[in-house]
Structure formats: C-alpha cells, structure tokens
PDB file of C-alpha atoms in Angstrom:
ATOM      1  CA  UNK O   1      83.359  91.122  86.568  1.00 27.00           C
ATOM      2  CA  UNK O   2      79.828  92.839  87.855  1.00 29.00           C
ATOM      3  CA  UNK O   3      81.226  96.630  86.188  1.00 26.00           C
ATOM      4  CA  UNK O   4      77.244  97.337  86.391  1.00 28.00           C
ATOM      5  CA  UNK O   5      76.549 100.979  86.871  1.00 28.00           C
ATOM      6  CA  UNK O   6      80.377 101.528  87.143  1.00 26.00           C
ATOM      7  CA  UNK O   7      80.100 103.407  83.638  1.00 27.00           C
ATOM      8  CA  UNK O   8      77.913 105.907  85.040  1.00 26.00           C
ATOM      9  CA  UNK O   9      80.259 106.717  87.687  1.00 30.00           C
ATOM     10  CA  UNK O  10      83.548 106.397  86.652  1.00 30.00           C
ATOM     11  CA  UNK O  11      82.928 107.277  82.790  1.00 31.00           C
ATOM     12  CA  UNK O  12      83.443 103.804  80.370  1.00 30.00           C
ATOM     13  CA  UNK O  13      84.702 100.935  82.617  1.00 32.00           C
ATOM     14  CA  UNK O  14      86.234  98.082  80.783  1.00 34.00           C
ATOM     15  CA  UNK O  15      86.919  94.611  82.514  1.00 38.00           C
ATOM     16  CA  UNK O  16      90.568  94.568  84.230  1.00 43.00           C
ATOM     17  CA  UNK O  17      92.573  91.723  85.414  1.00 44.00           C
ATOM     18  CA  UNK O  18      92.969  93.036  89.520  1.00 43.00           C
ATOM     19  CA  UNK O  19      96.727  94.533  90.010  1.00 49.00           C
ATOM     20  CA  UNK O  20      98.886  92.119  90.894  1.00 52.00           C
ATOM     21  CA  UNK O  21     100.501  93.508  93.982  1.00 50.00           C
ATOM     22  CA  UNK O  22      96.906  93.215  96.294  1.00 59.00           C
ATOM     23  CA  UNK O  23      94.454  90.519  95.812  1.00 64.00           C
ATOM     24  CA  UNK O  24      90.737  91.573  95.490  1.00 72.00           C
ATOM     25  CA  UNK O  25      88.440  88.877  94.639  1.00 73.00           C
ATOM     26  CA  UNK O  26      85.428  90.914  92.983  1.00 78.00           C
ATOM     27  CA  UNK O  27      87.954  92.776  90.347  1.00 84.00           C
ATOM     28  CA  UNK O  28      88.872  95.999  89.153  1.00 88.00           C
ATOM     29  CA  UNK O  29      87.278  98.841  86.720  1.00 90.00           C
ATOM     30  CA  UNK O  30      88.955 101.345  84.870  1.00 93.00           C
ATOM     31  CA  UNK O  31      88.120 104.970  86.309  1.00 94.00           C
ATOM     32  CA  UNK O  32      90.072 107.247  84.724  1.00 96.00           C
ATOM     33  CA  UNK O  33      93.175 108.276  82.624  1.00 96.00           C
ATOM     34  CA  UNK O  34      96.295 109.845  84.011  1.00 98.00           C
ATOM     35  CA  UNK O  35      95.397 113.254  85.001  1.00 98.00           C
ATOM     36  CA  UNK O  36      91.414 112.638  85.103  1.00 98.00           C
ATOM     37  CA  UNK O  37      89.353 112.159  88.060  1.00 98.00           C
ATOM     38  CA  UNK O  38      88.292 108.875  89.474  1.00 97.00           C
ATOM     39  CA  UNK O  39      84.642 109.261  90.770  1.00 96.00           C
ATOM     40  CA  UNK O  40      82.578 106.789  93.132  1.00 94.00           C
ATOM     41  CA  UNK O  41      80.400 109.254  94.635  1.00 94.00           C
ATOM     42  CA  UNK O  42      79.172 108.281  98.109  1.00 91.00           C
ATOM     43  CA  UNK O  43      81.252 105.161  98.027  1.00 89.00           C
ATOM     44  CA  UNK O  44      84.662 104.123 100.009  1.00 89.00           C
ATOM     45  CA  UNK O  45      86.866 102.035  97.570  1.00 93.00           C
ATOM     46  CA  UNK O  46      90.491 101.261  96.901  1.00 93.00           C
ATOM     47  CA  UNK O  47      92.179 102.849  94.020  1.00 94.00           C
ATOM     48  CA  UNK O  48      95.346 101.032  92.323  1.00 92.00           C
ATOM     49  CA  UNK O  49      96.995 103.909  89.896  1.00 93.00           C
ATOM     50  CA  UNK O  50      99.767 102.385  87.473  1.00 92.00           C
ATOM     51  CA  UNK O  51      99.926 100.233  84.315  1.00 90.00           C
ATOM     52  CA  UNK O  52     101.454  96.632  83.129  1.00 87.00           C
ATOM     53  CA  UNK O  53     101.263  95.108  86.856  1.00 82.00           C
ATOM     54  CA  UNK O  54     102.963  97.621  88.413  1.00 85.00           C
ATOM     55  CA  UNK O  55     100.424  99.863  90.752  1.00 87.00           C
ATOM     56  CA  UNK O  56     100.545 102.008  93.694  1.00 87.00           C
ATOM     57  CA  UNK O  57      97.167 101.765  96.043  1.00 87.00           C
ATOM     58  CA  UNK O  58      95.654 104.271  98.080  1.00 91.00           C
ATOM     59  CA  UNK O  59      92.721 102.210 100.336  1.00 90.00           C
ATOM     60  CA  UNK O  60      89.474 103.688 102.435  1.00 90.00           C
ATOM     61  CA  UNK O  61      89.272 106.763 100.080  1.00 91.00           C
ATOM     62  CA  UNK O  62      85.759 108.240  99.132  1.00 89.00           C
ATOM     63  CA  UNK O  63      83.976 110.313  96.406  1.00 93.00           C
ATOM     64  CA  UNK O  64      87.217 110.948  94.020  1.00 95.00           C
ATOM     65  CA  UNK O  65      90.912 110.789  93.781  1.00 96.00           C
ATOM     66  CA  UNK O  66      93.270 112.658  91.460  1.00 97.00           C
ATOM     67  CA  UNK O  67      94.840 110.164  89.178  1.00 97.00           C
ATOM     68  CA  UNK O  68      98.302 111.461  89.547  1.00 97.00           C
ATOM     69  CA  UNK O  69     101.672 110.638  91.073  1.00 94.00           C
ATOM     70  CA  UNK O  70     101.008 113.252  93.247  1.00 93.00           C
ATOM     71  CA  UNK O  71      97.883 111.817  95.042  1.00 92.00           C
ATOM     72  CA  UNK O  72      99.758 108.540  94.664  1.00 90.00           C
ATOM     73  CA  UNK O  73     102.249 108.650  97.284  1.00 83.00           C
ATOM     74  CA  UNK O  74     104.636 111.103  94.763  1.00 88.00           C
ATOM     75  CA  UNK O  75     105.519 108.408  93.291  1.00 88.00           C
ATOM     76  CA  UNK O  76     105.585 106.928  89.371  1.00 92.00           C
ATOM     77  CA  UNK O  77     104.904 103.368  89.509  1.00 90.00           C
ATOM     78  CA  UNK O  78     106.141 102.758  85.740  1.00 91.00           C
ATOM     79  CA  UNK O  79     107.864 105.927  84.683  1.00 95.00           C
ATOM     80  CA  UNK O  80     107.564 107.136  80.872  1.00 96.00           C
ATOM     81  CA  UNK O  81     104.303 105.118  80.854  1.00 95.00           C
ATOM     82  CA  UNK O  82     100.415 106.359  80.552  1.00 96.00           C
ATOM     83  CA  UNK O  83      98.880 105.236  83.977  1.00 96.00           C
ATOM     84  CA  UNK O  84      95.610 104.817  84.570  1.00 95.00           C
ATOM     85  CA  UNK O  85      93.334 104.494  87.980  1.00 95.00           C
ATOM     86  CA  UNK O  86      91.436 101.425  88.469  1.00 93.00           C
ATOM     87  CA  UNK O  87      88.217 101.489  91.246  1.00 94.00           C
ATOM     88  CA  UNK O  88      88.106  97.679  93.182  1.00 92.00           C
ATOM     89  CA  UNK O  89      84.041  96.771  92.468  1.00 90.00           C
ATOM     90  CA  UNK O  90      83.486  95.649  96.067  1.00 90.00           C
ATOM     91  CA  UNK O  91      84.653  98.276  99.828  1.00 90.00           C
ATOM     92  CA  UNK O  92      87.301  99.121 100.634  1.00 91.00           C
ATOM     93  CA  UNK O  93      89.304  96.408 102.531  1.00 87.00           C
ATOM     94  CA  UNK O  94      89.951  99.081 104.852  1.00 90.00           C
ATOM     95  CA  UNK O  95      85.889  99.287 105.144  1.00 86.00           C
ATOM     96  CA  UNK O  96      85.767  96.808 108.361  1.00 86.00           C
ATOM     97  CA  UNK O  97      88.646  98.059 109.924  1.00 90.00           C
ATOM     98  CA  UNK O  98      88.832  99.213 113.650  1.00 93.00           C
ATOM     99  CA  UNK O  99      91.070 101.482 114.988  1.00 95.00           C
ATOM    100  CA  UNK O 100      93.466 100.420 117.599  1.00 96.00           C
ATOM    101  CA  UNK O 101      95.874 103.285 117.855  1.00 97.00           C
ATOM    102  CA  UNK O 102      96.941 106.865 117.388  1.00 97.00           C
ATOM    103  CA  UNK O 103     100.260 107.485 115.844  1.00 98.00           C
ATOM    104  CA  UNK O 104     103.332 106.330 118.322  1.00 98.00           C
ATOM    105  CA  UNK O 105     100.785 104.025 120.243  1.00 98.00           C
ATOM    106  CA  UNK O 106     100.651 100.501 120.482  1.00 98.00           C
ATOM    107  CA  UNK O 107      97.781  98.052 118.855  1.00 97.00           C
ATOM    108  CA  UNK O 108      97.126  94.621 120.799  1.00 96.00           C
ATOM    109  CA  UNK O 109      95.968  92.316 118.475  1.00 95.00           C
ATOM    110  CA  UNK O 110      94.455  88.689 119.343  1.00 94.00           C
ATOM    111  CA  UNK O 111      95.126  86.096 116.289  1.00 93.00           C
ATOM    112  CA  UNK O 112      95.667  86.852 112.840  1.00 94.00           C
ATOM    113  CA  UNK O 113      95.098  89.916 111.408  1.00 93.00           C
ATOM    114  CA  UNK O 114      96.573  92.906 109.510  1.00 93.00           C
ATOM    115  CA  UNK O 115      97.512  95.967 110.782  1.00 95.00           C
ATOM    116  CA  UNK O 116      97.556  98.904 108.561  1.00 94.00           C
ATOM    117  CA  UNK O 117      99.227 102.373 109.726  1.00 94.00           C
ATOM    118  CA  UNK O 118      98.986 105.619 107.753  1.00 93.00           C
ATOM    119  CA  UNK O 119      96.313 108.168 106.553  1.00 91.00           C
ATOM    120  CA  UNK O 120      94.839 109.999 104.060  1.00 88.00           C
ATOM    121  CA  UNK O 121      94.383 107.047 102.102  1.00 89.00           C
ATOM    122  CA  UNK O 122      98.051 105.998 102.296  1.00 90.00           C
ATOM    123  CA  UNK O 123      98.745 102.850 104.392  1.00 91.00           C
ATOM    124  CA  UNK O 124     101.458 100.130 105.025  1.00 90.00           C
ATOM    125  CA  UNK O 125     100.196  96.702 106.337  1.00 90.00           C
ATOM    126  CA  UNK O 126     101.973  94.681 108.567  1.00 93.00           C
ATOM    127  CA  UNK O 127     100.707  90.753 108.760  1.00 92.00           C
ATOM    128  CA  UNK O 128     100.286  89.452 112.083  1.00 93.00           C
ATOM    129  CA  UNK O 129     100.737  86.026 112.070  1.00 93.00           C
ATOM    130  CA  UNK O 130     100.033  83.964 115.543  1.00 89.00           C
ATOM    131  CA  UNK O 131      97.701  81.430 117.227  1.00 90.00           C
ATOM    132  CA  UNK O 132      94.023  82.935 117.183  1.00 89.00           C
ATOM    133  CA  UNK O 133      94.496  83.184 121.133  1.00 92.00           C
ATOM    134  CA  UNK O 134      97.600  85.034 120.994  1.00 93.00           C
ATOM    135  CA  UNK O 135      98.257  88.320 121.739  1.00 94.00           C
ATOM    136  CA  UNK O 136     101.127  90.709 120.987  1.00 94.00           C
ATOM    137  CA  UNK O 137     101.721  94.563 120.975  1.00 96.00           C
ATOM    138  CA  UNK O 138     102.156  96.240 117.721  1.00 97.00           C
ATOM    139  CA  UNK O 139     104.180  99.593 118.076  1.00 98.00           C
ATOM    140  CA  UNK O 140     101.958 102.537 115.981  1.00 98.00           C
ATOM    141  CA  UNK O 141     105.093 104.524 114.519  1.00 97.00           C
ATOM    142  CA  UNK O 142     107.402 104.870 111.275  1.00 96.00           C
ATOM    143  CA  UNK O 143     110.303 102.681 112.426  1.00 97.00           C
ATOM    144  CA  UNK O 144     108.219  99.411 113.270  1.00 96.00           C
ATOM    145  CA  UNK O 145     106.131 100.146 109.621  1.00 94.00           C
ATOM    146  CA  UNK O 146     109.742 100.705 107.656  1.00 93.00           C
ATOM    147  CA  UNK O 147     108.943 104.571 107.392  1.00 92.00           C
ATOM    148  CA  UNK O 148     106.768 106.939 106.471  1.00 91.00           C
ATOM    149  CA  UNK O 149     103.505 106.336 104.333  1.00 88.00           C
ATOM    150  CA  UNK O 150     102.320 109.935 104.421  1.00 86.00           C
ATOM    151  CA  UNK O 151     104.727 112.759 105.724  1.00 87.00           C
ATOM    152  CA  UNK O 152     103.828 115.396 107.688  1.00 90.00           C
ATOM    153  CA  UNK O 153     100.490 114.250 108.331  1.00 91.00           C
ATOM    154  CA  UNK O 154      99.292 112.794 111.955  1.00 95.00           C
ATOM    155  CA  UNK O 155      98.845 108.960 111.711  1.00 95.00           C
ATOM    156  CA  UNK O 156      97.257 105.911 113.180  1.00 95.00           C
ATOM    157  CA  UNK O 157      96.475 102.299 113.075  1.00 96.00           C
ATOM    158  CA  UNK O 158      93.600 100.066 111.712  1.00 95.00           C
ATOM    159  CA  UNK O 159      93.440  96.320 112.577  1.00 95.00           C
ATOM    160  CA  UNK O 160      91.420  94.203 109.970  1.00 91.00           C
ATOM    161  CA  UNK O 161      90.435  90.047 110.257  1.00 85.00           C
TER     162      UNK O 161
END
C-alpha cells in the first residue's frame, strides 16, 4: 500500500482498506488514535476520522489535525466506538484545485468536474455532470451546498477535473 516512511511521521502505520465513503486509489495509513495527533509535516493530505466504514473527512489540511469529533465537523461518526484518523498516502484531492469563488459567488464551470465549497478543511462537493463544452453557473452559498460545512467561518469554492 506504499506506507514507506509513513511510520516516521505518523507513529506505526498499518495497511488500511481506504474508507468507504471517498475513493482514493493509493490507500490509507493509520495516523493516530482518538485523541492523538495526526502528523504529515510539510505535507497537504486528506484525513478520514471514524471506524468500521463509517468516516468523516476533512480534505487540503497540512502539518496535523486533532483526531477528535471536534476537529471533525463536531460530529461522532460511530458513537460509543474508538475512532481512529487515517492519512490518504498520495495529496490531497483538493491539491489541484482552483478557486472559482468567494462565499455567495457563483463558479462557471466548463464539463465535468466537482465543485467543493467550505473551509478550514471542511468541504461539501457537488458533481457537475454535463457535456465537456458545457457551461453552467454554480451558486457559492449554503442553500445550493444543502447547508453549512463550517459555521461561522467565511467560505469559498474550489473546482477540481
């Protein structure tokens, strides 16, 4: 699952089958415990937090993250369970992302592609699906993303292939 030099920086890594929620093709290594820090220093990764399929993901983030429902959106993916935080072994998806937005703008996106809004770490994705020629406006704001992925906080939106 290529965990090489993952041990050093995350403590022992052990081979992970990849959440099931978000499909990464290089796979997942273990990072840290509930309550420990997950270290990548100098890297951007993804971090899925949970246990037995059921994760929460925070994308784009670098150095560290808390493993805690409180980094995680406040939220328990599998309450009563011991979670742990799982670093993807390849960038962040968010890693070739552009922006095309600020919060309550619009994106125009040409073709396929994913639109992510949020911040911090904490995004919702929205699949455009269309002719690679077309074009369409994507509103930047809570209502057209089915809420808010990190409250209080100023927002915007990344566009990814």
């Amino acid at each position: 699952m290529g965990l090489a030099g993952l041990g050093l920086l995350c403590g022992a890594a052990f081979a992970q089958s990849p959440p099931r929620t978000l499909t990464y093709s290089l796979g997942w290594g273990l990072c840290a415990t509930e309550g420990g820090n997950c270290w990548f220093p100098g890297l951007v990764r993804d971090v899925a937090y949970g246990a037995n399929g059921g994760y929460i993901y925070l994308l784009g983030l670098k150095d560290v993250v808390k493993c805690t429902n409180g980094e995680f959106w406040d939220k328990d993916p599998q309450p009563g369970v011991s979670k742990s935080c799982y670093v993807y072994n390849g960038p962040s998806r968010l890693a070739n992302s552009t922006m095309c937005a600020p919060e309550n703008g619009t994106c125009s996106v040409t073709g396929p592609r994913t639109v992510w809004y949020g911040s911090n770490g904490q995004f919702t994705p929205k699949v455009i699906t269309q002719e690679d020629t077309a074009t369409t406006s994507v509103p930047c704001n809570n209502s057209n993303f089915g809420g808010d992925p990190n409250q209080g906080l100023a927002k915007f939106c990344l566009i990814t292939p």
